[in-house]
mmCIF file of C-alpha atoms in Angstrom:
data_model
loop_
_atom_site.group_PDB
_atom_site.id
_atom_site.type_symbol
_atom_site.label_atom_id
_atom_site.label_comp_id
_atom_site.label_asym_id
_atom_site.label_seq_id
_atom_site.Cartn_x
_atom_site.Cartn_y
_atom_site.Cartn_z
ATOM 1 C CA UNK A 3 -127.626 91.879 96.849
ATOM 2 C CA UNK A 4 -128.564 90.406 93.456
ATOM 3 C CA UNK A 5 -131.688 88.952 95.065
ATOM 4 C CA UNK A 6 -132.656 92.037 97.061
ATOM 5 C CA UNK A 7 -135.454 94.442 96.075
ATOM 6 C CA UNK A 8 -134.778 97.694 94.244
ATOM 7 C CA UNK A 9 -136.718 100.660 92.919
ATOM 8 C CA UNK A 10 -136.985 101.156 89.149
ATOM 9 C CA UNK A 11 -139.064 104.080 87.999
ATOM 10 C CA UNK A 12 -142.244 103.973 90.056
ATOM 11 C CA UNK A 13 -141.990 100.202 90.559
ATOM 12 C CA UNK A 14 -140.432 98.062 93.232
ATOM 13 C CA UNK A 15 -138.578 95.068 91.769
ATOM 14 C CA UNK A 16 -138.299 91.963 93.981
ATOM 15 C CA UNK A 17 -134.796 91.208 92.705
ATOM 16 C CA UNK A 18 -132.097 92.682 90.468
ATOM 17 C CA UNK A 19 -132.234 90.201 87.603
ATOM 18 C CA UNK A 20 -133.612 91.614 84.356
ATOM 19 C CA UNK A 21 -134.571 89.518 81.354
ATOM 20 C CA UNK A 22 -132.829 90.900 78.286
ATOM 21 C CA UNK A 23 -134.768 91.727 75.117
ATOM 22 C CA UNK A 24 -134.356 88.547 73.094
ATOM 23 C CA UNK A 25 -135.288 88.219 69.420
ATOM 24 C CA UNK A 26 -137.203 84.936 69.075
ATOM 25 C CA UNK A 27 -139.254 85.509 65.840
ATOM 26 C CA UNK A 28 -142.340 83.572 66.929
ATOM 27 C CA UNK A 29 -145.065 86.128 66.165
ATOM 28 C CA UNK A 30 -145.889 84.989 62.611
ATOM 29 C CA UNK A 31 -146.068 87.044 59.449
ATOM 30 C CA UNK A 32 -148.642 89.455 60.887
ATOM 31 C CA UNK A 33 -146.470 90.213 63.911
ATOM 32 C CA UNK A 34 -149.229 89.280 66.362
ATOM 33 C CA UNK A 35 -148.149 87.865 69.738
ATOM 34 C CA UNK A 36 -150.132 84.697 70.374
ATOM 35 C CA UNK A 37 -150.554 82.235 73.247
ATOM 36 C CA UNK A 38 -147.006 80.965 72.647
ATOM 37 C CA UNK A 39 -145.569 84.353 73.631
ATOM 38 C CA UNK A 40 -147.967 84.807 76.538
ATOM 39 C CA UNK A 41 -146.863 81.497 78.030
ATOM 40 C CA UNK A 42 -143.169 82.212 77.442
ATOM 41 C CA UNK A 43 -143.208 85.518 79.275
ATOM 42 C CA UNK A 44 -145.572 84.236 81.976
ATOM 43 C CA UNK A 45 -143.113 81.468 82.838
ATOM 44 C CA UNK A 46 -140.391 84.069 83.499
ATOM 45 C CA UNK A 47 -142.434 86.476 85.628
ATOM 46 C CA UNK A 48 -140.289 85.881 88.733
ATOM 47 C CA UNK A 49 -137.452 87.883 87.183
ATOM 48 C CA UNK A 50 -137.249 91.381 88.599
ATOM 49 C CA UNK A 51 -138.150 92.887 85.235
ATOM 50 C CA UNK A 52 -138.864 91.413 81.815
ATOM 51 C CA UNK A 53 -137.930 93.452 78.740
ATOM 52 C CA UNK A 54 -139.751 92.143 75.700
ATOM 53 C CA UNK A 55 -138.109 91.231 72.437
ATOM 54 C CA UNK A 56 -137.634 94.165 70.085
ATOM 55 C CA UNK A 57 -141.024 95.279 68.757
ATOM 56 C CA UNK A 58 -141.343 97.438 65.677
ATOM 57 C CA UNK A 59 -142.984 100.882 65.969
ATOM 58 C CA UNK A 60 -143.927 101.044 62.281
ATOM 59 C CA UNK A 61 -144.036 98.604 59.414
ATOM 60 C CA UNK A 62 -140.917 100.211 57.937
ATOM 61 C CA UNK A 63 -139.133 99.495 61.212
ATOM 62 C CA UNK A 64 -139.655 95.722 61.113
ATOM 63 C CA UNK A 65 -136.303 93.964 61.009
ATOM 64 C CA UNK A 66 -137.045 90.234 60.988
ATOM 65 C CA UNK A 67 -139.616 87.751 59.732
ATOM 66 C CA UNK A 68 -141.771 86.698 62.660
ATOM 67 C CA UNK A 69 -141.024 89.810 64.722
ATOM 68 C CA UNK A 70 -143.934 91.265 66.725
ATOM 69 C CA UNK A 71 -145.107 94.838 66.322
ATOM 70 C CA UNK A 72 -146.835 97.609 68.249
ATOM 71 C CA UNK A 73 -148.781 98.916 65.280
ATOM 72 C CA UNK A 74 -152.065 97.093 64.546
ATOM 73 C CA UNK A 75 -155.074 96.469 66.764
ATOM 74 C CA UNK A 76 -154.455 92.720 66.495
ATOM 75 C CA UNK A 77 -150.883 93.174 67.694
ATOM 76 C CA UNK A 78 -152.007 95.267 70.660
ATOM 77 C CA UNK A 79 -154.645 92.708 71.628
ATOM 78 C CA UNK A 80 -151.981 90.011 71.486
ATOM 79 C CA UNK A 81 -149.652 92.006 73.703
ATOM 80 C CA UNK A 82 -152.494 92.699 76.133
ATOM 81 C CA UNK A 83 -152.833 88.957 76.648
ATOM 82 C CA UNK A 84 -149.066 88.728 77.234
ATOM 83 C CA UNK A 85 -148.955 91.528 79.788
ATOM 84 C CA UNK A 86 -152.032 90.163 81.575
ATOM 85 C CA UNK A 87 -150.362 86.763 81.865
ATOM 86 C CA UNK A 88 -147.190 88.309 83.313
ATOM 87 C CA UNK A 89 -149.087 90.521 85.746
ATOM 88 C CA UNK A 90 -151.236 87.593 86.903
ATOM 89 C CA UNK A 91 -148.010 85.945 88.064
ATOM 90 C CA UNK A 92 -146.897 89.111 89.856
ATOM 91 C CA UNK A 93 -144.380 90.115 87.189
ATOM 92 C CA UNK A 94 -143.386 93.391 85.541
ATOM 93 C CA UNK A 95 -142.746 93.879 81.817
ATOM 94 C CA UNK A 96 -141.445 96.686 79.592
ATOM 95 C CA UNK A 97 -141.794 96.670 75.798
ATOM 96 C CA UNK A 98 -138.605 97.239 73.863
ATOM 97 C CA UNK A 99 -139.419 99.655 71.022
ATOM 98 C CA UNK A 100 -137.030 98.856 68.197
ATOM 99 C CA UNK A 101 -136.837 100.473 64.765
ATOM 100 C CA UNK A 102 -134.523 98.295 62.667
ATOM 101 C CA UNK A 103 -133.296 101.151 60.489
ATOM 102 C CA UNK A 104 -131.195 99.719 57.672
ATOM 103 C CA UNK A 105 -131.061 96.240 59.245
ATOM 104 C CA UNK A 106 -133.964 94.975 57.167
ATOM 105 C CA UNK A 107 -135.288 94.529 53.622
ATOM 106 C CA UNK A 108 -138.449 95.426 51.728
ATOM 107 C CA UNK A 109 -139.298 91.726 51.511
ATOM 108 C CA UNK A 110 -139.406 91.673 55.309
ATOM 109 C CA UNK A 111 -141.151 94.949 56.125
ATOM 110 C CA UNK A 112 -143.979 94.680 53.626
ATOM 111 C CA UNK A 113 -142.415 96.729 50.866
ATOM 112 C CA UNK A 114 -141.894 99.900 52.876
ATOM 113 C CA UNK A 115 -138.792 102.002 52.218
ATOM 114 C CA UNK A 116 -135.797 100.972 54.326
ATOM 115 C CA UNK A 117 -134.613 104.051 56.212
ATOM 116 C CA UNK A 118 -131.344 105.000 57.883
ATOM 117 C CA UNK A 119 -129.505 108.221 58.724
ATOM 118 C CA UNK A 120 -127.488 107.939 55.508
ATOM 119 C CA UNK A 121 -127.780 106.017 52.239
ATOM 120 C CA UNK A 122 -125.139 103.458 53.222
ATOM 121 C CA UNK A 123 -125.956 99.752 52.934
ATOM 122 C CA UNK A 124 -124.693 97.101 55.317
ATOM 123 C CA UNK A 125 -122.248 94.718 53.669
ATOM 124 C CA UNK A 126 -123.945 91.337 53.915
ATOM 125 C CA UNK A 127 -127.259 89.533 53.682
ATOM 126 C CA UNK A 128 -130.438 89.475 55.736
ATOM 127 C CA UNK A 129 -133.151 86.866 56.130
ATOM 128 C CA UNK A 130 -136.459 87.794 54.510
ATOM 129 C CA UNK A 131 -139.737 85.990 53.940
ATOM 130 C CA UNK A 132 -138.364 85.226 50.475
ATOM 131 C CA UNK A 133 -135.011 83.880 51.688
ATOM 132 C CA UNK A 134 -131.621 85.533 52.207
ATOM 133 C CA UNK A 135 -131.025 88.755 50.275
ATOM 134 C CA UNK A 136 -128.382 91.509 50.290
ATOM 135 C CA UNK A 137 -129.096 94.481 52.513
ATOM 136 C CA UNK A 138 -130.496 97.302 50.347
ATOM 137 C CA UNK A 139 -129.204 100.855 50.162
ATOM 138 C CA UNK A 140 -131.502 102.664 52.602
ATOM 139 C CA UNK A 141 -133.363 105.916 52.096
ATOM 140 C CA UNK A 142 -131.872 108.769 54.119
ATOM 141 C CA UNK A 143 -134.843 110.843 55.319
ATOM 142 C CA UNK A 144 -134.721 114.568 54.699
ATOM 143 C CA UNK A 145 -134.562 116.729 57.790
ATOM 144 C CA UNK A 146 -138.292 117.450 57.680
ATOM 145 C CA UNK A 147 -139.075 113.716 57.527
ATOM 146 C CA UNK A 148 -137.451 112.950 60.870
ATOM 147 C CA UNK A 149 -140.323 114.298 62.947
ATOM 148 C CA UNK A 150 -142.526 111.604 61.453
ATOM 149 C CA UNK A 151 -140.146 108.891 62.628
ATOM 150 C CA UNK A 152 -140.064 110.421 66.111
ATOM 151 C CA UNK A 153 -143.847 110.207 66.096
ATOM 152 C CA UNK A 154 -143.645 106.492 65.243
ATOM 153 C CA UNK A 155 -141.720 105.911 68.481
ATOM 154 C CA UNK A 156 -144.246 108.003 70.409
ATOM 155 C CA UNK A 157 -147.247 106.190 68.948
ATOM 156 C CA UNK A 158 -145.728 102.767 69.608
ATOM 157 C CA UNK A 159 -144.905 103.742 73.190
ATOM 158 C CA UNK A 160 -148.468 104.901 73.799
ATOM 159 C CA UNK A 161 -149.688 101.662 72.239
ATOM 160 C CA UNK A 162 -147.456 99.687 74.600
ATOM 161 C CA UNK A 163 -148.987 101.359 77.637
ATOM 162 C CA UNK A 164 -152.455 100.777 76.199
ATOM 163 C CA UNK A 165 -151.567 97.080 75.831
ATOM 164 C CA UNK A 166 -150.698 96.875 79.526
ATOM 165 C CA UNK A 167 -146.902 97.189 79.521
ATOM 166 C CA UNK A 168 -145.429 98.820 82.608
ATOM 167 C CA UNK A 169 -143.145 100.927 80.429
ATOM 168 C CA UNK A 170 -140.957 100.935 77.331
ATOM 169 C CA UNK A 171 -137.280 100.529 76.604
ATOM 170 C CA UNK A 172 -136.010 102.516 73.615
ATOM 171 C CA UNK A 173 -133.576 100.399 71.623
ATOM 172 C CA UNK A 174 -130.535 102.569 70.982
ATOM 173 C CA UNK A 175 -128.138 99.653 70.580
ATOM 174 C CA UNK A 176 -126.918 96.821 68.345
ATOM 175 C CA UNK A 177 -126.792 98.699 65.037
ATOM 176 C CA UNK A 178 -130.474 99.579 64.690
ATOM 177 C CA UNK A 179 -131.856 102.999 63.780
ATOM 178 C CA UNK A 180 -131.097 104.985 66.933
ATOM 179 C CA UNK A 181 -127.624 103.475 67.176
ATOM 180 C CA UNK A 182 -127.030 104.261 63.496
ATOM 181 C CA UNK A 183 -127.580 107.955 64.195
ATOM 182 C CA UNK A 184 -124.941 107.853 66.967
ATOM 183 C CA UNK A 185 -122.194 106.169 64.941
ATOM 184 C CA UNK A 186 -119.988 108.261 62.651
ATOM 185 C CA UNK A 187 -119.553 105.429 60.125
ATOM 186 C CA UNK A 188 -123.304 104.967 59.669
ATOM 187 C CA UNK A 189 -124.274 108.634 59.938
ATOM 188 C CA UNK A 190 -122.641 110.914 57.383
ATOM 189 C CA UNK A 191 -125.452 113.481 57.293
ATOM 190 C CA UNK A 192 -124.621 117.117 56.692
ATOM 191 C CA UNK A 193 -127.661 118.652 58.390
ATOM 192 C CA UNK A 194 -128.282 119.214 62.092
ATOM 193 C CA UNK A 195 -128.370 115.442 62.754
ATOM 194 C CA UNK A 196 -124.909 114.432 61.531
ATOM 195 C CA UNK A 197 -121.260 115.390 61.705
ATOM 196 C CA UNK A 198 -120.242 116.346 65.246
ATOM 197 C CA UNK A 199 -120.949 114.095 68.239
ATOM 198 C CA UNK A 200 -123.572 116.558 69.468
ATOM 199 C CA UNK A 201 -125.410 116.485 66.143
ATOM 200 C CA UNK A 202 -125.266 112.679 65.919
ATOM 201 C CA UNK A 203 -126.740 112.406 69.418
ATOM 202 C CA UNK A 204 -129.556 114.834 68.620
ATOM 203 C CA UNK A 205 -132.060 112.380 67.096
ATOM 204 C CA UNK A 206 -131.833 109.931 70.005
ATOM 205 C CA UNK A 207 -132.310 112.795 72.446
ATOM 206 C CA UNK A 208 -135.350 114.065 70.559
ATOM 207 C CA UNK A 209 -136.944 110.610 70.405
ATOM 208 C CA UNK A 210 -136.412 110.085 74.133
ATOM 209 C CA UNK A 211 -137.781 113.478 75.091
ATOM 210 C CA UNK A 212 -140.844 112.971 72.922
ATOM 211 C CA UNK A 213 -141.592 109.550 74.421
ATOM 212 C CA UNK A 214 -141.091 110.912 77.941
ATOM 213 C CA UNK A 215 -143.541 113.730 77.175
ATOM 214 C CA UNK A 216 -146.066 111.170 75.932
ATOM 215 C CA UNK A 217 -145.995 108.515 78.660
ATOM 216 C CA UNK A 218 -143.877 109.882 81.530
ATOM 217 C CA UNK A 219 -140.199 109.475 82.368
ATOM 218 C CA UNK A 220 -140.788 106.799 85.009
ATOM 219 C CA UNK A 221 -142.097 104.527 82.260
ATOM 220 C CA UNK A 222 -139.124 104.999 79.922
ATOM 221 C CA UNK A 223 -135.740 103.282 79.844
ATOM 222 C CA UNK A 224 -133.103 103.251 77.121
ATOM 223 C CA UNK A 225 -130.611 100.621 76.002
ATOM 224 C CA UNK A 226 -127.231 101.611 74.550
ATOM 225 C CA UNK A 227 -124.245 99.574 73.330
ATOM 226 C CA UNK A 228 -121.213 101.815 72.792
ATOM 227 C CA UNK A 229 -118.310 100.098 70.983
ATOM 228 C CA UNK A 230 -120.401 96.999 70.303
ATOM 229 C CA UNK A 231 -119.577 97.101 66.571
ATOM 230 C CA UNK A 232 -122.240 94.840 65.090
ATOM 231 C CA UNK A 233 -124.377 94.900 61.941
ATOM 232 C CA UNK A 234 -122.102 97.368 60.214
ATOM 233 C CA UNK A 235 -122.410 100.042 62.881
ATOM 234 C CA UNK A 236 -118.802 100.550 63.901
ATOM 235 C CA UNK A 237 -117.521 102.812 66.663
ATOM 236 C CA UNK A 238 -113.741 102.456 66.546
ATOM 237 C CA UNK A 239 -112.589 105.908 67.686
ATOM 238 C CA UNK A 240 -112.550 105.761 71.484
ATOM 239 C CA UNK A 241 -112.401 109.534 71.902
ATOM 240 C CA UNK A 242 -115.380 110.019 69.596
ATOM 241 C CA UNK A 243 -117.349 107.334 71.446
ATOM 242 C CA UNK A 244 -116.602 108.959 74.799
ATOM 243 C CA UNK A 245 -117.692 112.384 73.552
ATOM 244 C CA UNK A 246 -120.797 111.179 71.710
ATOM 245 C CA UNK A 247 -122.180 109.051 74.517
ATOM 246 C CA UNK A 248 -121.149 111.586 77.148
ATOM 247 C CA UNK A 249 -123.206 114.244 75.361
ATOM 248 C CA UNK A 250 -126.106 111.838 74.963
ATOM 249 C CA UNK A 251 -126.202 110.703 78.592
ATOM 250 C CA UNK A 252 -125.752 114.266 79.869
ATOM 251 C CA UNK A 253 -128.896 115.177 77.926
ATOM 252 C CA UNK A 254 -130.843 112.137 79.140
ATOM 253 C CA UNK A 255 -129.923 112.411 82.819
ATOM 254 C CA UNK A 256 -132.172 115.398 83.670
ATOM 255 C CA UNK A 257 -135.223 113.622 82.200
ATOM 256 C CA UNK A 258 -135.505 111.252 85.179
ATOM 257 C CA UNK A 259 -135.737 108.054 83.125
ATOM 258 C CA UNK A 260 -136.576 104.746 84.782
ATOM 259 C CA UNK A 261 -133.153 103.422 83.832
ATOM 260 C CA UNK A 262 -130.173 103.344 81.524
ATOM 261 C CA UNK A 263 -129.304 99.835 80.292
ATOM 262 C CA UNK A 264 -125.818 99.408 78.891
ATOM 263 C CA UNK A 265 -124.461 96.487 76.875
ATOM 264 C CA UNK A 266 -120.673 96.364 77.105
ATOM 265 C CA UNK A 267 -118.120 93.590 77.526
ATOM 266 C CA UNK A 268 -116.023 95.509 80.083
ATOM 267 C CA UNK A 269 -118.244 96.654 82.964
ATOM 268 C CA UNK A 270 -115.386 98.212 84.929
ATOM 269 C CA UNK A 271 -114.074 100.259 81.985
ATOM 270 C CA UNK A 272 -113.666 103.996 82.335
ATOM 271 C CA UNK A 273 -116.258 104.529 79.577
ATOM 272 C CA UNK A 274 -118.956 102.426 81.241
ATOM 273 C CA UNK A 275 -118.476 103.813 84.711
ATOM 274 C CA UNK A 276 -118.228 107.393 83.431
ATOM 275 C CA UNK A 277 -121.576 106.994 81.674
ATOM 276 C CA UNK A 278 -123.050 105.532 84.837
ATOM 277 C CA UNK A 279 -121.829 108.491 86.881
ATOM 278 C CA UNK A 280 -123.183 110.964 84.319
ATOM 279 C CA UNK A 281 -126.587 109.294 84.285
ATOM 280 C CA UNK A 282 -126.847 109.241 88.085
ATOM 281 C CA UNK A 283 -129.899 107.004 88.052
ATOM 282 C CA UNK A 284 -130.828 103.326 87.953
ATOM 283 C CA UNK A 285 -128.147 101.589 85.901
ATOM 284 C CA UNK A 286 -128.573 98.161 84.309
ATOM 285 C CA UNK A 287 -125.628 96.274 82.868
ATOM 286 C CA UNK A 288 -125.469 93.476 80.301
ATOM 287 C CA UNK A 289 -122.047 91.918 79.650
ATOM 288 C CA UNK A 290 -123.150 88.608 78.184
ATOM 289 C CA UNK A 291 -123.507 89.158 74.436
ATOM 290 C CA UNK A 292 -120.318 87.278 73.564
ATOM 291 C CA UNK A 293 -120.202 84.968 76.578
ATOM 292 C CA UNK A 294 -123.069 83.720 78.696
ATOM 293 C CA UNK A 295 -123.328 85.565 82.011
ATOM 294 C CA UNK A 296 -122.811 83.233 84.966
ATOM 295 C CA UNK A 297 -124.349 83.445 88.401
ATOM 296 C CA UNK A 298 -121.049 84.441 89.980
ATOM 297 C CA UNK A 299 -120.516 87.206 87.433
ATOM 298 C CA UNK A 300 -124.008 88.569 87.986
ATOM 299 C CA UNK A 301 -123.576 88.538 91.756
ATOM 300 C CA UNK A 302 -120.226 90.321 91.483
ATOM 301 C CA UNK A 303 -121.532 93.069 89.187
ATOM 302 C CA UNK A 304 -124.001 94.159 91.853
ATOM 303 C CA UNK A 305 -121.886 93.479 94.940
ATOM 304 C CA UNK A 306 -118.889 95.284 93.459
ATOM 305 C CA UNK A 307 -121.058 98.311 92.802
ATOM 306 C CA UNK A 308 -120.720 98.244 89.023
ATOM 307 C CA UNK A 309 -124.475 98.118 88.379
ATOM 308 C CA UNK A 310 -127.797 98.288 90.182
ATOM 309 C CA UNK A 311 -129.156 95.275 88.293
ATOM 310 C CA UNK A 312 -127.915 92.721 85.774
ATOM 311 C CA UNK A 313 -129.501 92.011 82.392
ATOM 312 C CA UNK A 314 -129.278 88.361 81.318
ATOM 313 C CA UNK A 315 -130.334 86.647 78.109
ATOM 314 C CA UNK A 316 -129.484 83.018 77.506
ATOM 315 C CA UNK A 317 -129.763 81.970 81.174
ATOM 316 C CA UNK A 318 -133.327 83.342 81.117
ATOM 317 C CA UNK A 319 -134.085 81.494 77.892
ATOM 318 C CA UNK A 320 -133.163 78.122 79.368
ATOM 319 C CA UNK A 321 -134.377 78.658 82.940
ATOM 320 C CA UNK A 322 -137.855 80.079 83.455
ATOM 321 C CA UNK A 323 -137.160 79.878 87.200
ATOM 322 C CA UNK A 324 -133.690 81.425 86.955
ATOM 323 C CA UNK A 325 -134.127 83.565 90.071
ATOM 324 C CA UNK A 326 -134.786 80.531 92.254
ATOM 325 C CA UNK A 327 -132.002 78.460 90.705
ATOM 326 C CA UNK A 328 -129.384 81.183 91.153
ATOM 327 C CA UNK A 329 -130.595 82.234 94.590
ATOM 328 C CA UNK A 330 -130.514 78.665 95.913
ATOM 329 C CA UNK A 331 -127.440 77.538 93.960
ATOM 330 C CA UNK A 332 -129.389 74.899 92.047
ATOM 331 C CA UNK A 333 -128.296 73.273 88.770
ATOM 332 C CA UNK A 334 -129.324 75.124 85.617
ATOM 333 C CA UNK A 335 -130.603 74.083 82.196
ATOM 334 C CA UNK A 336 -128.228 74.771 79.328
ATOM 335 C CA UNK A 337 -129.653 76.760 76.385
ATOM 336 C CA UNK A 338 -129.956 75.054 73.005
ATOM 337 C CA UNK A 339 -128.876 77.620 70.421
ATOM 338 C CA UNK A 340 -130.354 75.590 67.554
ATOM 339 C CA UNK A 341 -133.849 76.431 68.884
ATOM 340 C CA UNK A 342 -133.360 80.143 69.592
ATOM 341 C CA UNK A 343 -135.232 81.090 66.415
ATOM 342 C CA UNK A 344 -138.227 79.057 65.331
ATOM 343 C CA UNK A 345 -141.985 78.875 64.956
ATOM 344 C CA UNK A 346 -143.017 76.731 67.909
ATOM 345 C CA UNK A 347 -142.660 75.892 71.601
ATOM 346 C CA UNK A 348 -139.516 73.800 71.154
ATOM 347 C CA UNK A 349 -136.683 75.603 72.882
ATOM 348 C CA UNK A 350 -139.133 78.306 73.887
ATOM 349 C CA UNK A 351 -141.709 77.052 76.391
ATOM 350 C CA UNK A 352 -140.456 73.539 77.078
ATOM 351 C CA UNK A 353 -137.483 74.280 79.363
ATOM 352 C CA UNK A 354 -138.469 72.749 82.705
ATOM 353 C CA UNK A 355 -138.540 74.478 86.054
ATOM 354 C CA UNK A 356 -136.426 72.836 88.753
ATOM 355 C CA UNK A 357 -138.083 69.861 90.400
ATOM 356 C CA UNK A 358 -137.299 69.119 94.061
#
């Protein structure tokens, strides 16, 4: 079943393998996708769906040096070349819209204020264009400032469609802005967007509804990572997690989104399968953040009915023809982690396809 077609939004996917959004920081200081990115994504067009690396919706939302954006005309022209290359090979590609929230620094985002639900800094350092620096204490936007951030997601999503993407994935995972609003430890607001699970879920719901209104539900997916506990965004109270994400998914389900993509290490857990049941739509599952997903694991996730499709990262990095290799049981290239982040084609576009 992993290699059988499926419907996602208004599209028909030829298989159920989805390329995970993978930070690769190869877009230069101006955040413009160049020929390097176009070739990288083109090579992987046989995957059922490609989700781009996280792209920032505003300059304040940039998290990493070398990250691409969906803000300037040059960035949109660069992405148009990427999407054209993927479509020419018969592929499908969504843009992941990612606001870094407090996971950034002014020396990375061009001097813009770092924003987060609450003025709580992450304990640690981040890479900037000027070297490693401690995470700053972020600005907590006033209630009347939040509508402007919602509009940043809407504008970036419209820009993505203009640049030829088939849709967008809202990044509500991995400790970035939307995830920060969901987590009690990162969100200590006392207005209508913090405190109870329902209030903490409110901002994510409003962003999703606004993007759906702008580009249509069939072009919108969302990625969540309950209990992932990375980048200072901790969710350690199981009951709170269940209530928060239950409220969130109950609100998202009636929108008719293209999909819900969940990152969680235990795909059969009561939490994961409860959220799937609540969503009652196309459900993507990614279990490979800590350990690389194998072919057998991916096959089992679909055949055991735990997910409609499987999201994979490192196997897709190292094998541009991953669908063929896994379908035919061929040997696979092993990913070289030392080249995951870098400026050039090494470890990016030089993994070979299988030769008969």
